[in-house]
Tab-separated table of C-alpha atoms in Angstrom:
chain	number	residue	atom	x	y	z
I	278	MET	CA	-18.903	3.836	-0.300
I	279	ARG	CA	-20.537	3.142	3.125
I	280	THR	CA	-18.394	3.086	5.905
I	281	ALA	CA	-19.208	0.061	7.107
I	282	ASP	CA	-18.323	-1.367	3.758
I	283	ALA	CA	-13.920	0.348	3.984
I	284	HIS	CA	-12.841	-2.068	6.408
I	285	LEU	CA	-12.038	-5.298	5.195
I	286	PRO	CA	-11.337	-8.201	7.582
I	287	TRP	CA	-9.528	-11.157	6.399
I	288	GLY	CA	-11.212	-13.430	4.258
I	289	GLY	CA	-15.010	-11.798	3.827
I	290	THR	CA	-12.754	-10.827	0.226
I	291	ALA	CA	-12.424	-13.964	-0.814
I	292	ARG	CA	-12.928	-16.235	-3.610
I	293	GLU	CA	-10.618	-19.345	-5.232
I	294	PRO	CA	-7.888	-18.847	-6.126
I	295	TRP	CA	-7.342	-15.625	-3.807
I	296	ALA	CA	-7.435	-15.314	-0.415
I	297	LEU	CA	-8.532	-11.865	-0.362
I	298	GLU	CA	-9.210	-10.711	-4.188
I	299	VAL	CA	-9.902	-6.377	-3.819
I	300	THR	CA	-11.258	-5.295	-7.679
I	301	PRO	CA	-12.502	-1.972	-8.730
I	302	GLU	CA	-15.129	-3.114	-8.905
I	303	ARG	CA	-15.175	-4.234	-5.580
I	304	ALA	CA	-14.087	-0.818	-3.994
I	305	GLY	CA	-17.144	0.788	-5.759
I	306	TRP	CA	-14.505	2.395	-7.990
I	307	THR	CA	-12.465	2.561	-11.594
I	308	TYR	CA	-8.531	1.679	-11.190
I	309	ALA	CA	-7.187	0.274	-8.025
I	310	GLY	CA	-7.014	-3.745	-6.823
I	311	LEU	CA	-5.720	-5.353	-4.063
I	312	ARG	CA	-5.748	-9.652	-4.842
I	313	VAL	CA	-2.914	-11.860	-2.698
I	314	LEU	CA	-2.203	-15.136	-2.865
I	315	THR	CA	-1.489	-18.255	0.106
I	316	LEU	CA	0.531	-21.217	-1.734
I	317	PRO	CA	1.808	-24.197	-0.204
I	318	ALA	CA	5.183	-25.964	-0.684
I	319	GLY	CA	4.458	-26.679	-4.357
I	320	GLY	CA	1.259	-24.464	-4.712
I	321	GLU	CA	1.204	-22.991	-8.355
I	322	VAL	CA	-1.594	-20.070	-9.565
I	323	SER	CA	-2.413	-19.182	-13.469
I	324	PHE	CA	-4.579	-15.782	-14.074
I	325	ASP	CA	-5.252	-13.376	-16.522
I	326	THR	CA	-3.941	-9.894	-15.503
I	327	GLY	CA	-7.340	-8.690	-17.971
I	328	ASP	CA	-7.252	-4.898	-17.868
I	329	GLU	CA	-5.277	-5.176	-14.951
I	330	GLU	CA	-1.763	-4.244	-14.484
I	331	MET	CA	-0.021	-5.934	-11.596
I	332	LEU	CA	2.415	-6.563	-8.461
I	333	VAL	CA	3.506	-10.294	-6.797
I	334	VAL	CA	5.198	-9.450	-3.772
I	335	PRO	CA	6.285	-11.851	-1.121
I	336	LEU	CA	4.636	-11.040	1.780
I	337	ALA	CA	6.224	-13.977	3.306
I	338	GLY	CA	8.063	-16.684	1.129
I	339	ALA	CA	9.545	-17.431	-2.003
I	340	GLY	CA	8.607	-18.574	-5.727
I	341	THR	CA	8.934	-17.955	-9.292
I	342	VAL	CA	6.901	-15.840	-12.191
I	343	CYS	CA	6.246	-16.787	-15.398
I	344	CYS	CA	4.664	-14.474	-17.552
I	345	ASP	CA	5.006	-13.682	-22.043
I	346	GLY	CA	7.950	-17.023	-21.783
I	347	LEU	CA	10.390	-14.463	-19.233
I	348	LEU	CA	10.814	-16.983	-15.757
I	349	LEU	CA	11.851	-14.213	-13.078
I	350	THR	CA	12.759	-15.935	-10.213
I	351	LEU	CA	11.697	-14.106	-6.241
I	352	THR	CA	14.290	-14.302	-3.809
I	353	GLY	CA	11.647	-12.574	-0.938
I	354	ARG	CA	11.270	-13.029	2.185
I	355	ALA	CA	11.168	-14.705	5.822
I	356	SER	CA	7.821	-11.324	6.515
I	357	VAL	CA	7.628	-8.569	6.109
I	358	PHE	CA	9.397	-7.745	9.334
I	359	ALA	CA	12.665	-9.567	8.482
I	360	ALA	CA	13.946	-8.539	5.231
I	361	VAL	CA	12.639	-5.359	2.074
I	362	SER	CA	11.573	-7.920	-0.790
I	363	ASP	CA	12.012	-8.590	-4.937
I	364	PHE	CA	9.242	-8.545	-7.265
I	365	ALA	CA	7.938	-9.108	-10.432
I	366	TYR	CA	5.741	-6.832	-13.504
I	367	LEU	CA	3.369	-8.237	-14.983
I	368	PRO	CA	1.573	-5.673	-17.934
I	369	ARG	CA	-2.217	-6.025	-18.874
I	370	ASP	CA	-3.896	-8.304	-21.255
I	371	ALA	CA	-1.344	-11.848	-19.504
I	372	THR	CA	-0.706	-15.497	-18.819
I	373	ALA	CA	1.047	-15.080	-16.038
I	374	THR	CA	1.810	-18.874	-13.548
I	375	ILE	CA	3.414	-17.896	-9.553
I	376	ARG	CA	4.343	-21.399	-8.338
I	377	GLY	CA	5.999	-20.985	-4.406
I	378	GLU	CA	5.627	-21.393	-0.707
I	379	GLY	CA	4.029	-18.587	0.682
I	380	ARG	CA	1.945	-15.946	0.643
I	381	PHE	CA	2.544	-12.562	-1.966
I	382	ALA	CA	-0.010	-9.917	-2.565
I	383	LEU	CA	-0.951	-8.392	-5.984
I	384	PRO	CA	-1.449	-4.758	-5.915
I	385	SER	CA	-2.764	-3.717	-9.636
I	386	ALA	CA	-4.198	-1.027	-11.423
I	387	ARG	CA	-6.909	-1.048	-14.243
I	388	ALA	CA	-3.977	0.809	-17.182
I	389	ASN	CA	-3.550	2.547	-21.096
I	390	ARG	CA	-0.120	1.194	-21.924
I	391	ARG	CA	0.939	-2.858	-22.237
I	392	LEU	CA	4.855	-2.979	-20.604
I	393	SER	CA	7.026	-4.932	-20.695
I	394	PRO	CA	6.843	-8.370	-17.317
I	395	ARG	CA	10.490	-7.352	-15.849
I	396	TYR	CA	11.412	-8.053	-12.296
I	397	GLY	CA	12.044	-5.777	-9.425
I	398	ALA	CA	15.557	-6.414	-7.548
I	399	ALA	CA	15.510	-6.097	-3.195
I	400	GLY	CA	18.668	-4.417	-3.468
I	401	ASP	CA	16.857	-2.110	-5.743
I	402	VAL	CA	14.485	-0.378	-3.574
I	403	PRO	CA	14.285	3.177	-2.235
I	404	VAL	CA	14.312	3.427	1.304
I	405	GLU	CA	13.680	5.764	3.207
I	406	LEU	CA	12.941	6.626	7.548
I	407	ARG	CA	10.307	9.780	7.018
I	408	GLY	CA	8.584	11.534	10.916
I	409	GLY	CA	10.567	12.060	13.436
I	410	GLY	CA	9.542	10.920	17.540
I	411	PRO	CA	7.377	9.016	17.796
I	412	ALA	CA	6.172	9.292	14.028
I	413	SER	CA	8.636	8.244	12.995
I	414	ARG	CA	8.827	5.097	9.367
I	415	GLN	CA	10.152	3.438	6.939
I	416	VAL	CA	9.070	3.861	3.564
I	417	ASN	CA	10.410	0.978	1.181
I	418	ASN	CA	9.318	3.083	-2.025
I	419	PHE	CA	9.881	0.194	-4.488
I	420	CYS	CA	6.956	0.983	-6.855
I	421	ALA	CA	6.990	5.176	-6.708
I	422	PRO	CA	6.067	6.758	-9.179
I	423	ASP	CA	9.657	7.877	-9.393
I	424	ALA	CA	11.559	4.218	-9.057
I	425	PHE	CA	9.873	1.690	-11.208
I	426	ASP	CA	8.273	2.482	-14.200
I	427	CYS	CA	4.234	1.755	-14.323
I	428	ASP	CA	1.158	2.969	-16.532
I	429	ARG	CA	-0.633	3.733	-13.228
I	430	LEU	CA	0.111	1.366	-10.573
I	431	VAL	CA	1.988	3.296	-7.165
I	432	ALA	CA	2.636	0.819	-4.447
I	433	VAL	CA	5.098	1.034	-1.193
I	434	GLU	CA	5.070	-0.584	1.701
I	435	VAL	CA	5.770	0.990	5.705
I	436	LEU	CA	6.830	0.269	8.247
I	437	THR	CA	5.688	1.686	11.851
I	438	PRO	CA	7.965	0.830	15.198
I	439	ALA	CA	6.190	-0.222	18.052
I	440	GLY	CA	4.137	2.457	19.448
I	441	ASN	CA	4.614	4.767	17.575
I	442	TRP	CA	1.755	6.594	14.244
I	443	SER	CA	2.722	6.647	10.890
I	444	SER	CA	0.753	8.135	7.939
I	445	TYR	CA	0.528	11.173	9.580
I	446	PRO	CA	0.097	13.499	9.827
I	447	PRO	CA	-3.585	13.001	8.919
I	448	HIS	CA	-3.592	13.493	4.493
I	449	LYS	CA	-6.361	14.228	1.685
I	450	HIS	CA	-5.468	13.196	-2.074
I	451	GLU	CA	-9.647	13.607	-3.164
I	452	GLU	CA	-9.276	14.981	-6.359
I	453	ASP	CA	-6.642	17.065	-8.674
I	454	ARG	CA	-6.151	20.777	-7.611
I	455	ALA	CA	-3.250	23.063	-7.161
I	456	TYR	CA	-4.090	25.190	-4.680
I	457	ASP	CA	-3.164	29.226	-4.403
I	458	ASP	CA	-0.328	28.380	-1.433
I	459	GLY	CA	1.410	26.251	-4.073
I	460	ARG	CA	0.718	22.900	-2.811
I	461	VAL	CA	-0.545	20.341	-5.316
I	462	GLU	CA	-3.204	17.462	-4.873
I	463	ALA	CA	-4.218	14.534	-6.670
I	464	ALA	CA	-6.914	12.397	-7.114
I	465	LEU	CA	-6.341	8.668	-6.685
I	466	GLU	CA	-8.417	5.769	-5.035
I	467	GLU	CA	-6.395	4.152	-2.115
I	468	ILE	CA	-5.753	0.625	-0.391
I	469	TYR	CA	-4.499	-0.249	2.855
I	470	HIS	CA	-3.127	-3.615	3.390
I	471	PHE	CA	-2.733	-4.729	7.186
I	472	GLU	CA	-0.109	-7.475	9.237
I	473	VAL	CA	1.152	-6.926	12.384
I	474	ALA	CA	4.448	-8.869	13.879
I	475	GLY	CA	3.291	-11.846	15.710
I	476	GLY	CA	-0.063	-12.859	13.539
I	477	MET	CA	-1.314	-14.201	11.896
I	478	PRO	CA	-3.746	-13.839	8.574
I	479	GLY	CA	-7.247	-12.896	10.658
I	480	GLU	CA	-5.852	-13.399	14.076
I	481	GLY	CA	-3.492	-11.813	16.750
I	482	PRO	CA	-1.961	-8.836	17.890
I	483	VAL	CA	-3.957	-5.797	16.159
I	484	GLY	CA	-2.873	-1.917	15.193
I	485	TYR	CA	-5.671	1.039	13.733
I	486	GLN	CA	-6.809	3.151	11.349
I	487	ARG	CA	-8.196	6.174	10.454
I	488	VAL	CA	-10.234	7.716	7.890
I	489	TYR	CA	-12.377	10.842	7.336
I	490	GLY	CA	-13.836	13.281	5.198
I	491	THR	CA	-15.552	16.274	5.762
I	492	ALA	CA	-19.283	18.400	6.053
I	493	ASP	CA	-19.682	18.152	1.900
I	494	ARG	CA	-18.041	14.484	1.657
I	495	PRO	CA	-18.161	12.338	4.768
I	496	ILE	CA	-16.711	9.117	6.014
I	497	ASP	CA	-16.076	7.717	9.678
I	498	VAL	CA	-13.532	4.940	9.354
I	499	LEU	CA	-10.890	4.007	13.245
I	500	ALA	CA	-10.830	0.106	12.047
I	501	GLU	CA	-8.841	-1.736	14.187
I	502	VAL	CA	-6.644	-4.272	12.116
I	503	ARG	CA	-4.431	-7.623	12.496
I	504	THR	CA	-2.755	-9.253	9.883
I	505	GLY	CA	-4.216	-9.847	6.390
I	506	ASP	CA	-7.108	-6.806	6.990
I	507	THR	CA	-7.184	-4.310	4.616
I	508	VAL	CA	-8.627	-0.295	4.761
I	509	LEU	CA	-9.993	0.873	1.328
I	510	VAL	CA	-9.906	4.915	1.659
I	511	PRO	CA	-11.882	6.049	-1.519
I	512	TYR	CA	-10.960	9.919	-0.365
I	513	GLY	CA	-10.988	11.642	3.023
I	514	TYR	CA	-8.367	11.845	5.487
I	515	HIS	CA	-6.222	9.219	5.779
I	516	GLY	CA	-4.154	8.747	8.881
I	517	PRO	CA	-2.869	8.181	11.643
I	518	SER	CA	-2.365	4.468	11.050
I	519	MET	CA	-1.071	3.394	14.999
I	520	ALA	CA	1.024	0.724	16.024
I	521	ALA	CA	0.349	-0.798	19.514
I	522	PRO	CA	2.922	-1.076	21.869
I	523	GLY	CA	4.950	-3.941	21.904
I	524	TYR	CA	4.194	-4.887	17.951
I	525	ASP	CA	5.894	-3.528	14.730
I	526	LEU	CA	3.134	-2.477	11.992
I	527	TYR	CA	3.714	-3.601	8.652
I	528	TYR	CA	1.045	-2.013	5.726
I	529	LEU	CA	1.237	-1.921	2.134
I	530	ASN	CA	0.139	1.343	0.505
I	531	VAL	CA	-1.097	0.787	-3.248
I	532	LEU	CA	-2.712	3.743	-5.025
I	533	ALA	CA	-4.158	4.466	-8.700
I	534	GLY	CA	-6.204	7.132	-10.169
I	535	PRO	CA	-6.838	9.408	-13.383
I	536	GLY	CA	-3.723	11.653	-13.985
I	537	GLU	CA	-1.132	10.665	-17.064
I	538	THR	CA	0.718	11.361	-14.562
I	539	ARG	CA	1.811	9.279	-11.408
I	540	THR	CA	1.946	10.586	-8.228
I	541	MET	CA	1.443	10.276	-5.017
I	542	ALA	CA	0.910	14.648	-3.919
I	543	CYS	CA	-1.304	14.763	-1.052
I	544	VAL	CA	-2.111	17.554	1.286
I	545	ASP	CA	-3.262	18.120	5.243
I	546	ASP	CA	-5.212	18.346	6.574
I	547	PRO	CA	-4.753	22.564	7.213
I	548	ARG	CA	-5.295	21.212	11.385
I	549	HIS	CA	-2.605	19.531	11.212
I	550	GLY	CA	0.074	19.905	8.679
I	551	TRP	CA	2.507	22.081	11.340
I	552	ILE	CA	2.988	18.695	12.954
I	553	ARG	CA	6.321	18.276	9.495
I	554	GLY	CA	7.913	21.491	10.895
I	555	SER	CA	8.706	19.733	14.950
I	556	TRP	CA	10.031	16.364	12.718
I	557	ALA	CA	13.610	18.535	12.238
I	558	GLU	CA	13.521	19.126	15.143
I	559	GLN	CA	13.301	15.528	16.355
I	560	ALA	CA	15.206	12.442	16.564
I	561	ILE	CA	14.386	9.505	14.164
I	562	ASP	CA	13.123	6.530	16.749
I	563	PRO	CA	16.966	4.228	16.424
I	564	ARG	CA	14.864	1.405	16.099
I	565	LEU	CA	14.823	2.460	12.747
I	566	PRO	CA	15.241	1.059	10.192
I	567	LEU	CA	14.168	-2.443	11.165
I	568	THR	CA	14.739	-4.084	7.555
I	569	ARG	CA	18.093	-2.774	5.834
I	570	PRO	CA	19.860	1.383	6.162
I	571	ALA	CA	17.599	3.938	4.965
I	572	THR	CA	18.735	8.224	5.252
I	573	LYS	CA	15.828	10.395	6.706
I	574	GLU	CA	13.661	12.158	4.418
I	575	ALA	CA	10.847	15.036	4.912
């Protein structure tokens, strides 16, 4: 992937009915995808999932999802900064209809198994506070490997208070590898989809996302991101995700890879991994949680 192709500003990949469409082919890889749907009041869109499993996650708004004769009602939320949302799972080889009003994210992954459509309740989403001090952030693990069953798809939400850094220390997951020191890395494609508090799609305040590679696999991204922008991470170290002072930052992470076991295994940039050890002596940012109670985890 060319460095210039990694940052996708809002509107740059729109194709009816999607306001954002990132397929594996568009990303230049094999598994992970993301679509965003914007519906007016009373809006309705039907589509086929093809060989991908998908989630329907309200970013702002509410609606219903009908799939395989099952009707799932999504209470949704006013915004990603207001609450954790419920969501729906759609299997591969299905036809689905979304009705409602608002913006809906559809993270996806090429899947082998066909599971059943089902509902994910907001109250069942594990929420954790991660890091410490100015690296404090909130992680909504709604589709983490141990939280919700999928074939390949992994998705989480991260909320970073204004002025903080998240996705830090920088880390990578570009190969299936066990290291001599006990660390384990998995090969995963990853998508970051951003919202900045106070912004509207394509305009308003900004945050920043860093992605960098090695001499053998170079990539060099420092993207200024607004609400609706997306950054693709095919390989390399990614982080930090930087929230500008005055503006909380949200991003949806979508991950998928070839492994038979779903995982988020990664390894830190060895120059900066020591930072994790400093968190035990730093308090979590008192502004957290932004949306609901949680417990601190490393």
